[in-house]
XYZ file of N, CA and C in Angstrom:
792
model
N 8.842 -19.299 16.805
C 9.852 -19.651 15.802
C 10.031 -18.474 14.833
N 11.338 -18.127 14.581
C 11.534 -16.974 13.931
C 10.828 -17.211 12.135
N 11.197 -16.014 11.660
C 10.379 -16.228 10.497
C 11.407 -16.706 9.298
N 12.600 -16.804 9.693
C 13.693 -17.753 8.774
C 13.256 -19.074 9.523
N 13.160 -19.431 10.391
C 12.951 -21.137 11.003
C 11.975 -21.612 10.207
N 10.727 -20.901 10.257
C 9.567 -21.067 9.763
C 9.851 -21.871 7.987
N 10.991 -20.718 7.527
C 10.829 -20.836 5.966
C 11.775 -22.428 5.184
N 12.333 -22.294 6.765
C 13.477 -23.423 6.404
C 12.473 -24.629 6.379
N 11.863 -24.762 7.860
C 10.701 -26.052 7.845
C 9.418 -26.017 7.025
N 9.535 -24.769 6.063
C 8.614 -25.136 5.184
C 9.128 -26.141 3.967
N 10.230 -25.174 3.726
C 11.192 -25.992 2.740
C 11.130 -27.586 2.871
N 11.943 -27.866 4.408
C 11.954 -28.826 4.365
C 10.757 -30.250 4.459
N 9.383 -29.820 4.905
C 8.544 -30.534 4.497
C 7.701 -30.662 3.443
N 8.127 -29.391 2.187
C 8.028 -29.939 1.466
C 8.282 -30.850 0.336
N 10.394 -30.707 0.802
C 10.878 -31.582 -0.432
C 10.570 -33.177 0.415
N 10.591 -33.589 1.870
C 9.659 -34.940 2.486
C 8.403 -35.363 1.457
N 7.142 -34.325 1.251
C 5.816 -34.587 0.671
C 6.880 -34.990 -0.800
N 7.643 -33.967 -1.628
C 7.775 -34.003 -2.940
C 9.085 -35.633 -2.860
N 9.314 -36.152 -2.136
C 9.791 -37.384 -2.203
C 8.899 -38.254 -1.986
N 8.161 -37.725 -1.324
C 7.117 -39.431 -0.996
C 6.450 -39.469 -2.432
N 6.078 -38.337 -2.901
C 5.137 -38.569 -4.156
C 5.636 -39.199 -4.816
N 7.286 -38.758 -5.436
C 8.287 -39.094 -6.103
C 8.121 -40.815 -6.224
N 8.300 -41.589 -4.881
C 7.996 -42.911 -4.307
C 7.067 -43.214 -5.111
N 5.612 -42.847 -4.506
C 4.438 -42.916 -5.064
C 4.261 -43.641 -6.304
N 4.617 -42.600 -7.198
C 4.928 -42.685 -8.711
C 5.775 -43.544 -9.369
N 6.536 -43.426 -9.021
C 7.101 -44.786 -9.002
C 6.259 -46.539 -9.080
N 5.662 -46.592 -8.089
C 4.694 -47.550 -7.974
C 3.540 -47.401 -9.111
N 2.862 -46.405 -9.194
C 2.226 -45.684 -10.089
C 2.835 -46.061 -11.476
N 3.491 -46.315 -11.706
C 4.724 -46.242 -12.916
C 3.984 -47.857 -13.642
N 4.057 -48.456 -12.536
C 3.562 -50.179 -12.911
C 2.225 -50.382 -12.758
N 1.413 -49.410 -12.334
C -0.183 -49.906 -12.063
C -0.989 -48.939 -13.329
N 0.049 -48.779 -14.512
C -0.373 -47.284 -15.468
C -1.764 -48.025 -16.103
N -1.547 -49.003 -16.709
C -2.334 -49.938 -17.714
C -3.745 -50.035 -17.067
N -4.018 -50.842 -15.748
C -5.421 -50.876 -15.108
C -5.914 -49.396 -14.903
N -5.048 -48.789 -14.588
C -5.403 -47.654 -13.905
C -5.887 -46.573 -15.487
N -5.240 -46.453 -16.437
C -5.479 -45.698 -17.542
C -7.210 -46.374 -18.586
N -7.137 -47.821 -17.985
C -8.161 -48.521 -18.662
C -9.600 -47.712 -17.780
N -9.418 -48.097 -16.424
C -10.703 -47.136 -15.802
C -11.033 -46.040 -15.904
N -9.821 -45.300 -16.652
C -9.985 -43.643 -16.486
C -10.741 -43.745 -17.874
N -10.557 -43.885 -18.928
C -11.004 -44.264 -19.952
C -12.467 -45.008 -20.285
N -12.793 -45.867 -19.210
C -13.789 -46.608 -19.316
C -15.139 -45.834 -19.324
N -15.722 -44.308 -18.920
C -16.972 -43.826 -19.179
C -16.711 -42.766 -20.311
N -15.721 -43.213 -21.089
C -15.814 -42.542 -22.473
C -16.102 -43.971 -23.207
N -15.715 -45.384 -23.119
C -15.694 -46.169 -24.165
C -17.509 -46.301 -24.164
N -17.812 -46.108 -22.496
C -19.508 -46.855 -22.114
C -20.020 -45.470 -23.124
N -19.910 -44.343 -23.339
C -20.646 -43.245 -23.686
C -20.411 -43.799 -24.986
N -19.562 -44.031 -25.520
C -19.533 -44.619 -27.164
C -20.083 -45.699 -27.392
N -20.685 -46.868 -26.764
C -20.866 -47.943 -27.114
C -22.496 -47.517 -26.666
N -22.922 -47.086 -25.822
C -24.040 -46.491 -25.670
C -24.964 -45.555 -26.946
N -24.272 -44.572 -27.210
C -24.764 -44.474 -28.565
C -24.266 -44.453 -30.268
N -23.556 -45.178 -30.106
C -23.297 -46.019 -31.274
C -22.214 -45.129 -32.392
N -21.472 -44.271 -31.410
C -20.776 -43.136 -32.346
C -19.095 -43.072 -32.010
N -17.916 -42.354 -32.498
C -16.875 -42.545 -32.710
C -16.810 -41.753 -31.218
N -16.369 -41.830 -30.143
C -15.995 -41.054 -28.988
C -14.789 -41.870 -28.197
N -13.934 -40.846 -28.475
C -11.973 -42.166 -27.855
C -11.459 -40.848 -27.910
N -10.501 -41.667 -27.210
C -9.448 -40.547 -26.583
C -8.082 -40.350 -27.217
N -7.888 -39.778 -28.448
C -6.934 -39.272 -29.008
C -5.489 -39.137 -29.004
N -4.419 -39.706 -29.357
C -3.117 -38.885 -28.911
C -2.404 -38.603 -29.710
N -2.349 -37.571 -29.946
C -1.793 -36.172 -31.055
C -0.718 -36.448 -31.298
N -0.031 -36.486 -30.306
C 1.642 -36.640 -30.890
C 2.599 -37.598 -30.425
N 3.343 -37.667 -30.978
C 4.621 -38.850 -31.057
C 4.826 -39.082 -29.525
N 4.914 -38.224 -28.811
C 5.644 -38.392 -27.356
C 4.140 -38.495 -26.262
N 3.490 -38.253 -26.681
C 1.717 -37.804 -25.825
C 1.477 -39.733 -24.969
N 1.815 -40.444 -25.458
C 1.056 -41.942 -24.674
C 2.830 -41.892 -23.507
N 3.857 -41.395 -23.395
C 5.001 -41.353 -22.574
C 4.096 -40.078 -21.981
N 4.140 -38.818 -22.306
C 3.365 -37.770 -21.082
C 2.558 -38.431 -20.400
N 1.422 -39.008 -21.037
C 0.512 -39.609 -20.385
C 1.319 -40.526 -19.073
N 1.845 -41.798 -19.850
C 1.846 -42.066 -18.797
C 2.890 -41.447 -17.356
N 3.729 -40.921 -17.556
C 4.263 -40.314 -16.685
C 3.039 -39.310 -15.775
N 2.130 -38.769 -16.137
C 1.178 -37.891 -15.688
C 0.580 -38.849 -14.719
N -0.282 -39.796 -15.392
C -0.317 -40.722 -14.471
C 0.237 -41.260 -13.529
N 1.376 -41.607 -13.973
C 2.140 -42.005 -12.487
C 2.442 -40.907 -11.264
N 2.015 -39.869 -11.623
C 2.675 -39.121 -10.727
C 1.316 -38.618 -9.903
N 0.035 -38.743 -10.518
C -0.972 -38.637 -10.035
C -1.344 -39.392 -9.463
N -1.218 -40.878 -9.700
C -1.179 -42.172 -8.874
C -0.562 -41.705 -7.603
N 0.701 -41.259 -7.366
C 1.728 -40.987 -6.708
C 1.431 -40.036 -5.746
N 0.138 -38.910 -5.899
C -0.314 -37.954 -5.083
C -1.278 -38.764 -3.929
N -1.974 -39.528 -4.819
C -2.955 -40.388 -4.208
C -2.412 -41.268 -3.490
N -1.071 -42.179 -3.796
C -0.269 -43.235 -2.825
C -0.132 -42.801 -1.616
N 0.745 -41.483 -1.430
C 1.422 -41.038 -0.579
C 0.580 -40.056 0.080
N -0.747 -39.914 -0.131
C -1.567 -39.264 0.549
C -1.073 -39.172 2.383
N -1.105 -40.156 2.928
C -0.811 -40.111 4.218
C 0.676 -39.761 4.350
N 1.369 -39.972 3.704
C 2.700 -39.221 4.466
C 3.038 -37.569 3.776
N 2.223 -36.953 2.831
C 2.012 -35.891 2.726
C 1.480 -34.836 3.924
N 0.214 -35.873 3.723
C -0.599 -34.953 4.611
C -0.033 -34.964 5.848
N 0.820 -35.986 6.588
C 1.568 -36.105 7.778
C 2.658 -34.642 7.709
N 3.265 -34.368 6.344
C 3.996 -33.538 6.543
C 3.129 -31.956 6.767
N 2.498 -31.735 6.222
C 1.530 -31.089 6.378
C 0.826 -30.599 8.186
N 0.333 -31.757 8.841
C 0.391 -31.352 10.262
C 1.614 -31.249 10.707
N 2.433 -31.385 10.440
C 3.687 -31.491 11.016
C 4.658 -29.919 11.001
N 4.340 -29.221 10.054
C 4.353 -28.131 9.595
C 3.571 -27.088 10.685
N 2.210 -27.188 10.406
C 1.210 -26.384 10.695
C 0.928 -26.076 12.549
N 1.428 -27.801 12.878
C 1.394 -27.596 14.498
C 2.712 -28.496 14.835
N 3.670 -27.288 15.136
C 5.341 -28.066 15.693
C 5.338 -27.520 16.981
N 4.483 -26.610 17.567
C 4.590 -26.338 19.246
C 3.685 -27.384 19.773
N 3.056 -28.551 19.288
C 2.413 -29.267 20.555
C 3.276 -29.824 21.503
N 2.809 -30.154 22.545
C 3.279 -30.964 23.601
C 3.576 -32.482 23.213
N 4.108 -33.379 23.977
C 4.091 -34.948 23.030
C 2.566 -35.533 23.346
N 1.876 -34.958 24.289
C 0.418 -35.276 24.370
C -0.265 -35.063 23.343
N -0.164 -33.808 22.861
C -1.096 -33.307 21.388
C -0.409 -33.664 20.508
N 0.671 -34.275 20.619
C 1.774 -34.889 19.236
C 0.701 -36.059 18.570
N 0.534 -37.104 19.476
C -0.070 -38.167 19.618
C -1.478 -38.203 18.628
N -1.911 -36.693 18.608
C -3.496 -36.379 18.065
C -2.792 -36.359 16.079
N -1.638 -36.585 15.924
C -1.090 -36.832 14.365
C -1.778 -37.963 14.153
N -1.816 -39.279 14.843
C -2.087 -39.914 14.511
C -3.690 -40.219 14.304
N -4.456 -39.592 14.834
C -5.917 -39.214 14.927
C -6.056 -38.204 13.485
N -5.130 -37.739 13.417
C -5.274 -36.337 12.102
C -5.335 -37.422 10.809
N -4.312 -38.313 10.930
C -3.717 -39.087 9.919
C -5.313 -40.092 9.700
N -5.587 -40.322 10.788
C -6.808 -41.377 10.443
C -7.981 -41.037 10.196
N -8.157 -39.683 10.347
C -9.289 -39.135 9.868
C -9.059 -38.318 7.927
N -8.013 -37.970 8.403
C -7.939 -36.542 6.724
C -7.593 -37.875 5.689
N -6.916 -38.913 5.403
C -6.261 -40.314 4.826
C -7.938 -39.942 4.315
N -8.536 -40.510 5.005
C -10.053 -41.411 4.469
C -10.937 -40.601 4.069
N -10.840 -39.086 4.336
C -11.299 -37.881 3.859
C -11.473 -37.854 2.470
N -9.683 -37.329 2.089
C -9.235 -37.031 0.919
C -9.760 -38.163 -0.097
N -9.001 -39.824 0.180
C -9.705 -40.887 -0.608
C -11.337 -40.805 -0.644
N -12.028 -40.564 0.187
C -13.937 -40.488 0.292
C -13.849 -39.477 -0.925
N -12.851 -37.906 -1.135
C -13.665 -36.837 -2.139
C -13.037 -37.500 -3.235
N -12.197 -38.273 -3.195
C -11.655 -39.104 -4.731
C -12.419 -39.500 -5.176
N -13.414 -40.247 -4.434
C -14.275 -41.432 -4.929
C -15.263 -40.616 -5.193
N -15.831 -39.789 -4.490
C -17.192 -39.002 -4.950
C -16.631 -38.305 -6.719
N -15.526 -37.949 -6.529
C -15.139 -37.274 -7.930
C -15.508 -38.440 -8.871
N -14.683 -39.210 -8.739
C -14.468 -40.867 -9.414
C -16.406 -41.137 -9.981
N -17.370 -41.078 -8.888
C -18.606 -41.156 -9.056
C -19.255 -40.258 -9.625
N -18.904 -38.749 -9.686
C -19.695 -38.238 -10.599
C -18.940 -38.003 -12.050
N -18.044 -38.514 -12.484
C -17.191 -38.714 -13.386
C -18.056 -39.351 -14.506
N -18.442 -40.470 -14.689
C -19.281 -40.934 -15.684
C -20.756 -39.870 -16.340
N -21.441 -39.373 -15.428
C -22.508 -38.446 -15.674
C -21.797 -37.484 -16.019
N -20.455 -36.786 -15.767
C -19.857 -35.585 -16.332
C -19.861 -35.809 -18.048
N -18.897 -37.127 -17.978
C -18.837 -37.199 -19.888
C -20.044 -37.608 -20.240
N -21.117 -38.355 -19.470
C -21.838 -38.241 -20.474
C -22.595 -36.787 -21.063
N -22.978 -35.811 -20.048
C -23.516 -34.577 -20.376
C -22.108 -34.416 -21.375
N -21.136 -33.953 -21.058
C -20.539 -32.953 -22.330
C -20.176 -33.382 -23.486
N -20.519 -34.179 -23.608
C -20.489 -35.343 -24.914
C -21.523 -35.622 -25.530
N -22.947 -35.104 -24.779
C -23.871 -34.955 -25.644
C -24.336 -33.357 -26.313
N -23.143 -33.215 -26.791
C -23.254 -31.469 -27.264
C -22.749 -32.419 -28.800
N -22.441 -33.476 -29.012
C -21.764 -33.910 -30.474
C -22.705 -33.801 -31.516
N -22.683 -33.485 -32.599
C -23.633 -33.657 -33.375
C -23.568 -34.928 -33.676
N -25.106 -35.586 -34.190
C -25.262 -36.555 -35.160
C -24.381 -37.504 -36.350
N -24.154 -38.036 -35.885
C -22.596 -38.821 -37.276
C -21.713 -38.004 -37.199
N -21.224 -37.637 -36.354
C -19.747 -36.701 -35.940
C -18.904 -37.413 -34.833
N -17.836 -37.223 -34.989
C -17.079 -37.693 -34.436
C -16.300 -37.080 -32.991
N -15.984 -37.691 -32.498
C -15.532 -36.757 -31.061
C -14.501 -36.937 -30.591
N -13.455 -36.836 -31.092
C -11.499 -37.093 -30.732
C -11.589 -36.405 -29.878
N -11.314 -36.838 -28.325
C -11.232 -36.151 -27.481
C -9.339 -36.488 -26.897
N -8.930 -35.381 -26.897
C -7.216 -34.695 -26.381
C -6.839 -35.978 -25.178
N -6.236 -37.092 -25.157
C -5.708 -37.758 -24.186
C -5.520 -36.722 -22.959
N -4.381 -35.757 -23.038
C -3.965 -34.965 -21.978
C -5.079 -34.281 -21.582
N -5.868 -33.431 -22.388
C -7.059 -32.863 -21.817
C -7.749 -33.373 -21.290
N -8.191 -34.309 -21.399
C -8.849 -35.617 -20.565
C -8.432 -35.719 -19.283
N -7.135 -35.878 -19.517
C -6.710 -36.303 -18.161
C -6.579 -35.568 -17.169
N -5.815 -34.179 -17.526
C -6.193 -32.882 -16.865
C -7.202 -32.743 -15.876
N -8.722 -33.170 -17.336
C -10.000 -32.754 -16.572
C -10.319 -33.959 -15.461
N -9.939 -35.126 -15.095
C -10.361 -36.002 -14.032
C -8.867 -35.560 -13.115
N -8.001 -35.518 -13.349
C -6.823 -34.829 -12.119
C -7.318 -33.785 -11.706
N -7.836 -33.015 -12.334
C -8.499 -31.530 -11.408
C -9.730 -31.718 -10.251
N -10.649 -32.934 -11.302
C -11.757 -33.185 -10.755
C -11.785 -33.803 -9.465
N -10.608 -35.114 -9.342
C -10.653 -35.772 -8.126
C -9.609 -35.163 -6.986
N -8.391 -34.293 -7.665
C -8.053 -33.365 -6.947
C -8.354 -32.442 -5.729
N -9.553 -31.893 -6.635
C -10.829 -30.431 -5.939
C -11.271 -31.347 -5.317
N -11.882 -32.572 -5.215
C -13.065 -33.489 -4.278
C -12.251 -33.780 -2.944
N -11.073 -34.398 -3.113
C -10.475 -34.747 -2.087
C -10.221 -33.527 -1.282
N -9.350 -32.430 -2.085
C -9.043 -31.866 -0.967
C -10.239 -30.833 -0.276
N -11.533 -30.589 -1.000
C -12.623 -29.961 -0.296
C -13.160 -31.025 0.673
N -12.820 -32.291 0.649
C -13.337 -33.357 1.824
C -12.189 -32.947 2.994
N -10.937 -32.249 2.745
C -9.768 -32.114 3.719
C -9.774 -31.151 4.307
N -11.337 -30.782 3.780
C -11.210 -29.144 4.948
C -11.721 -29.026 6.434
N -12.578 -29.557 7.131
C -12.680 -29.835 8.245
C -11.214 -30.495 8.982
N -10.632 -30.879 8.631
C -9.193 -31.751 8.801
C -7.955 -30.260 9.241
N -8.614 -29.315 8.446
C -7.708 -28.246 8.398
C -8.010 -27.172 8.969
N -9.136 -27.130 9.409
C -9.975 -26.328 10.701
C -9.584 -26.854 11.836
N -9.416 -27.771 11.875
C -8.951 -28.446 13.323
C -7.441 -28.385 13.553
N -6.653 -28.411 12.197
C -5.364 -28.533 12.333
C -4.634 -27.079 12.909
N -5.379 -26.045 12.382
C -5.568 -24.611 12.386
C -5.937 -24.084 13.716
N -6.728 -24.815 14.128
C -7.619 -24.508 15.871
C -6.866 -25.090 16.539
N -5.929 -26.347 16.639
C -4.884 -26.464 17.663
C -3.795 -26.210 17.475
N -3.345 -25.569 16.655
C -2.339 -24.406 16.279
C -2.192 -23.087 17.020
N -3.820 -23.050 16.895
C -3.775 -21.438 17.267
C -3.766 -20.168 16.825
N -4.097 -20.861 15.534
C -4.644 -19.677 14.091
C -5.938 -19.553 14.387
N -6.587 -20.474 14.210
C -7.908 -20.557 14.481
C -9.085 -21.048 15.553
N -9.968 -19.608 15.869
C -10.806 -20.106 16.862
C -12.217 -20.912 16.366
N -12.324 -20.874 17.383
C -14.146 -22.314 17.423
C -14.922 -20.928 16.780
N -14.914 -19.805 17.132
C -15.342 -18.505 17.275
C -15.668 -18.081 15.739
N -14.018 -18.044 15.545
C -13.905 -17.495 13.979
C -14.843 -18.651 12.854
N -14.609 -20.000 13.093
C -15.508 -20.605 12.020
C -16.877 -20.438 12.489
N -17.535 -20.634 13.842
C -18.720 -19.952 13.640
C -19.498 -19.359 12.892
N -18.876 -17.542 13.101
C -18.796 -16.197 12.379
C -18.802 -17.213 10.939
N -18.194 -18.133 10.411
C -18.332 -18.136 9.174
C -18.863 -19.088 8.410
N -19.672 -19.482 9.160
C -20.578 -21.219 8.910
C -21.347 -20.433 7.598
N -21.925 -19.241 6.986
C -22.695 -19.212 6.327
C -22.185 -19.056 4.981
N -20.763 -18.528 4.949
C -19.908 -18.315 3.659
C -19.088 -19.952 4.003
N -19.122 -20.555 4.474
C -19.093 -21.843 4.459
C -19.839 -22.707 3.616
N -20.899 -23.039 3.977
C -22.303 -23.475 3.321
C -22.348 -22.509 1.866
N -22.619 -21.603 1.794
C -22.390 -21.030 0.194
C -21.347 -21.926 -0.386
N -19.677 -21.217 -0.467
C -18.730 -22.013 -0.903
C -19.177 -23.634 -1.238
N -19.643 -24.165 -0.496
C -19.546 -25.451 -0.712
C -20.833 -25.968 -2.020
N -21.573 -24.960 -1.808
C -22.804 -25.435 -2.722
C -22.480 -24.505 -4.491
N -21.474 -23.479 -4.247
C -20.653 -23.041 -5.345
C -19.895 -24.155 -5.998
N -19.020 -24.214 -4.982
C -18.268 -25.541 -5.509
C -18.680 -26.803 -5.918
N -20.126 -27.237 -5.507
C -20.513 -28.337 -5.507
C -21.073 -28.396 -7.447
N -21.702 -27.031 -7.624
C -22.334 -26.677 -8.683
C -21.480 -26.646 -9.839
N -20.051 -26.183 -9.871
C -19.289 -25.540 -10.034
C -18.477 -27.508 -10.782
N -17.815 -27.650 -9.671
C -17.616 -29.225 -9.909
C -18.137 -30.189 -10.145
N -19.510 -30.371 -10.539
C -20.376 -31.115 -10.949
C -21.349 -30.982 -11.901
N -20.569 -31.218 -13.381
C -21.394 -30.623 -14.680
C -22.538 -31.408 -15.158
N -23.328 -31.236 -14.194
C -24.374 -32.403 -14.543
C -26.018 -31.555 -14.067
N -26.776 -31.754 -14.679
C -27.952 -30.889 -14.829
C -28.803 -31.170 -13.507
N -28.406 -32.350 -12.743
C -29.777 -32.610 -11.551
C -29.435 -32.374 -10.229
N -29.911 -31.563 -9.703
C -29.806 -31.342 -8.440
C -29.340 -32.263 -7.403
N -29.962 -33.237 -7.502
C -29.360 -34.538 -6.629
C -27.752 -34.700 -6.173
N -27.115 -34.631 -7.506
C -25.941 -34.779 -7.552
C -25.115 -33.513 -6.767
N -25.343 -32.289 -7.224
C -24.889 -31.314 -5.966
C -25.299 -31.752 -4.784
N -26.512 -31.767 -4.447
C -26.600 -32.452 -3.036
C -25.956 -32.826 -2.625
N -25.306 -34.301 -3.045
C -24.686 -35.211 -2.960
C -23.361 -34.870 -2.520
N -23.136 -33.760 -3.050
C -21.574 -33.221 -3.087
C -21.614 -32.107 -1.441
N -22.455 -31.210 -1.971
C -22.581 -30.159 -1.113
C -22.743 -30.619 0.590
N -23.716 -31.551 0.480
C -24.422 -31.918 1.818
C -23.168 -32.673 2.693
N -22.309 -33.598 2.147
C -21.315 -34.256 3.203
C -20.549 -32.820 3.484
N -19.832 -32.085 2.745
C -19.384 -31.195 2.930
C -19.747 -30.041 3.954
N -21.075 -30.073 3.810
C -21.412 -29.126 5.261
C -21.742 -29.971 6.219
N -21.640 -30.996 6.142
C -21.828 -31.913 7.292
C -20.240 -31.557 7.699
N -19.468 -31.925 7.294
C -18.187 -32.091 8.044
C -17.514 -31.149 8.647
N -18.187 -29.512 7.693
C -17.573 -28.193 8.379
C -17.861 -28.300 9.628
N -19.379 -28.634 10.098
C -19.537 -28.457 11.394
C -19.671 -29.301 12.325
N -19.086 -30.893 11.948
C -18.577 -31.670 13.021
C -17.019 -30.902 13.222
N -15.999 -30.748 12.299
C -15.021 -29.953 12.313
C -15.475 -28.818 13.440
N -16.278 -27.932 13.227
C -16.497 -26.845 14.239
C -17.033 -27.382 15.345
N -17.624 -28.157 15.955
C -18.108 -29.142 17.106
C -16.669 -29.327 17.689
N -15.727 -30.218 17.204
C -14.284 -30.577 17.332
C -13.123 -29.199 17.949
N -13.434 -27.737 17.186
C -12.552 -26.699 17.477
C -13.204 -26.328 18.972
N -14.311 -26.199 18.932
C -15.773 -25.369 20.219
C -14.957 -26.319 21.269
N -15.040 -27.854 21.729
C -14.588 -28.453 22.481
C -12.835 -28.204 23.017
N -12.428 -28.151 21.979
C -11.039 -28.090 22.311
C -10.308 -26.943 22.587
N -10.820 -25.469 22.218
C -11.363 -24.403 22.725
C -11.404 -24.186 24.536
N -12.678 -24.944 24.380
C -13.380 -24.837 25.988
C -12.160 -25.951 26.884
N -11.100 -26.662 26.597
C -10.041 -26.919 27.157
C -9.254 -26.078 27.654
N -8.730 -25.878 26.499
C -7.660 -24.348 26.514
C -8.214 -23.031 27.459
N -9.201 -22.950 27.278
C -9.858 -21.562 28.122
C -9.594 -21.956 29.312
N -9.860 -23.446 30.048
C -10.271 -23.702 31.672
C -8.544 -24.096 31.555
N -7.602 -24.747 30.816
C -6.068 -24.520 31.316
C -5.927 -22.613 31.156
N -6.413 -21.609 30.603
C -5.366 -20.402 30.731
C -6.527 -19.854 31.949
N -7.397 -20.081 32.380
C -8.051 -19.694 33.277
C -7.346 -19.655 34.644
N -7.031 -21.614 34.953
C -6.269 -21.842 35.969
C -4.678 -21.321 36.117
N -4.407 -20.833 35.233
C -3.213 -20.238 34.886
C -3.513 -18.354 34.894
N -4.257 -18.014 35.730
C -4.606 -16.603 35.338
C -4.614 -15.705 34.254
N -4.576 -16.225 33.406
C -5.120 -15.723 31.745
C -6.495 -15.415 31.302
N -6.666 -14.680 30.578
C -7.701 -14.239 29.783
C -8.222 -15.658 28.428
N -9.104 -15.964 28.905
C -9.859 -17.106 27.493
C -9.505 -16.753 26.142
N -9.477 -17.129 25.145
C -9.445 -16.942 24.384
C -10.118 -15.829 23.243
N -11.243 -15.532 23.941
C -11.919 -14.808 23.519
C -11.085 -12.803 24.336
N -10.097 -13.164 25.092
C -9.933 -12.211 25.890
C -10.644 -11.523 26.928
N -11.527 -12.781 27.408
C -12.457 -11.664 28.629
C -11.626 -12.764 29.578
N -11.676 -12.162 31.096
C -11.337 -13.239 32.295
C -12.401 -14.011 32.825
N -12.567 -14.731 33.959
C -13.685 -15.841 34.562
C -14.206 -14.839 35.034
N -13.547 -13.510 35.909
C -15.121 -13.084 36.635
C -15.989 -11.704 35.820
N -15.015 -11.485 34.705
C -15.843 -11.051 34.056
C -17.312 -10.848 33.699
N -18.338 -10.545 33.340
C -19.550 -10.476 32.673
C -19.728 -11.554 31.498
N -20.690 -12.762 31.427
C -20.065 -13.491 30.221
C -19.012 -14.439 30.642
N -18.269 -14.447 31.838
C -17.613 -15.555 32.234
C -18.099 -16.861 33.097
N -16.843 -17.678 32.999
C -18.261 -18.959 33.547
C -18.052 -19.108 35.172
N -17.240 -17.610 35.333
C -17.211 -16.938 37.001
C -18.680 -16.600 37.121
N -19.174 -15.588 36.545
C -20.065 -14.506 36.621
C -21.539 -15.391 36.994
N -21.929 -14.600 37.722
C -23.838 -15.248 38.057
C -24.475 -14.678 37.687
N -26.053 -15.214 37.593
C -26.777 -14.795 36.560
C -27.683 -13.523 37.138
């Protein structure tokens, strides 16, 4: 596909994602109240816990309308999760066959429950976040904390969770594309595992190890069921360009040295 085709079907899946959200939010629009009460709820427990002024502030005349519009539209990322991310494979792999078409729906049922799983882990270490940075307050002081800043900081937070749960999802999406080999993530399982325990540290402001764990460990679990998933589907492709007189992927042939011609 030429490199104007390319730019057009980028375009166009993304104003698809930027309507579904649109949708989303919408819905989002009416669920503001429950939904703003939970976001809120491990600042009221941190105040009632130790017995001091800690609430969430709103500065100005128009700030509880930002809010909620922010909300809704963040609601709205999270609604439409699956027909985003649909646009998304849809994008990334448009040469499959209608056989590998079919594997959307396998993409859809795996990355959906991904993204929601790093929500919830965010969502879970969310309470231990405010409580650590909230115990920097002094004694009989008060702690007006910025509505929007607030909110910011849990949209970023469950943001980063989900979509670092969407990365195995995108190794695979990438490997039957044809960007990416079983090979290349290999080579990179170890700046893999770093990254993730950066990030884990990084996104989780909380002093006990456990909790990175917690974060880090599914995460390298999934890089390398993800890489298990590319290695297999890989070793497909090699035995179709084989029977087709092609070079594997790796560019050597079957009777090569190293081929699964060659004897030992």
């Amino acid at each position: 596909m030429p490199l104007r085709e390319h730019l057009v079907e980028l375009r166009r899946r993304i104003f698809l994602a930027a309507i579904g959200v649109v949708v989303g939010a919408v819905i989002g629009w009416f669920l503001y109240d429950p939904v703003f009460t939970a976001l809120q709820q491990p600042i009221v427990h941190v105040a009632q816990e130790r017995g001091s002024l800690i609430a969430l502030n709103f500065s100005g005349i128009a700030t509880s309308f930002d809010m909620r519009v922010k909300v809704s539209f963040f609601l709205g990322v999270i609604l439409s999760s699956p027909w985003w991310l649909y646009q998304f494979w849809a994008f990334v792999t448009p040469g499959l066959n209608h056989r590998e078409r079919v594997y959307a729906f396998g993409f859809l049922g795996v990355a959906v429950p991904l993204f929601l799983a790093g929500a919830f882990v965010a969502w879970w270490a969310l309470p231990n976040a405010v409580k650590l940075l909230t115990e920097f307050t002094p004694t009989g002081a008060t702690n007006l904390i910025d509505a929007q800043t607030y909110l910011g900081f849990v949209m970023r937070l469950m943001l980063a969770f989900g979509l670092a749960f969407l990365l195995p999802v995108v190794m695979v999406a990438l490997n039957f594309a044809g960007i990416g080999t079983a090979a290349t993530w290999r080579r990179g399982w170890r700046w893999a595992v770093m990254i993730a325990f950066v990030f884990a540290a990084v996104m989780t402001p909380t002093p006990d190890a456990m909790t990175m764990l917690a974060v880090a460990l599914p995460i390298c679990g999934l890089y390398f069921v993800a890489l298990g998933v590319c290695v297999l589907h890989d070793r497909r492709v090699d035995r179709q360009r084989i029977a087709a007189g092609l070079p594997r992927l790796d560019g050597t042939m079957d009777d090569e040295p190293g081929g699964a011609g060659a004897t030992a």
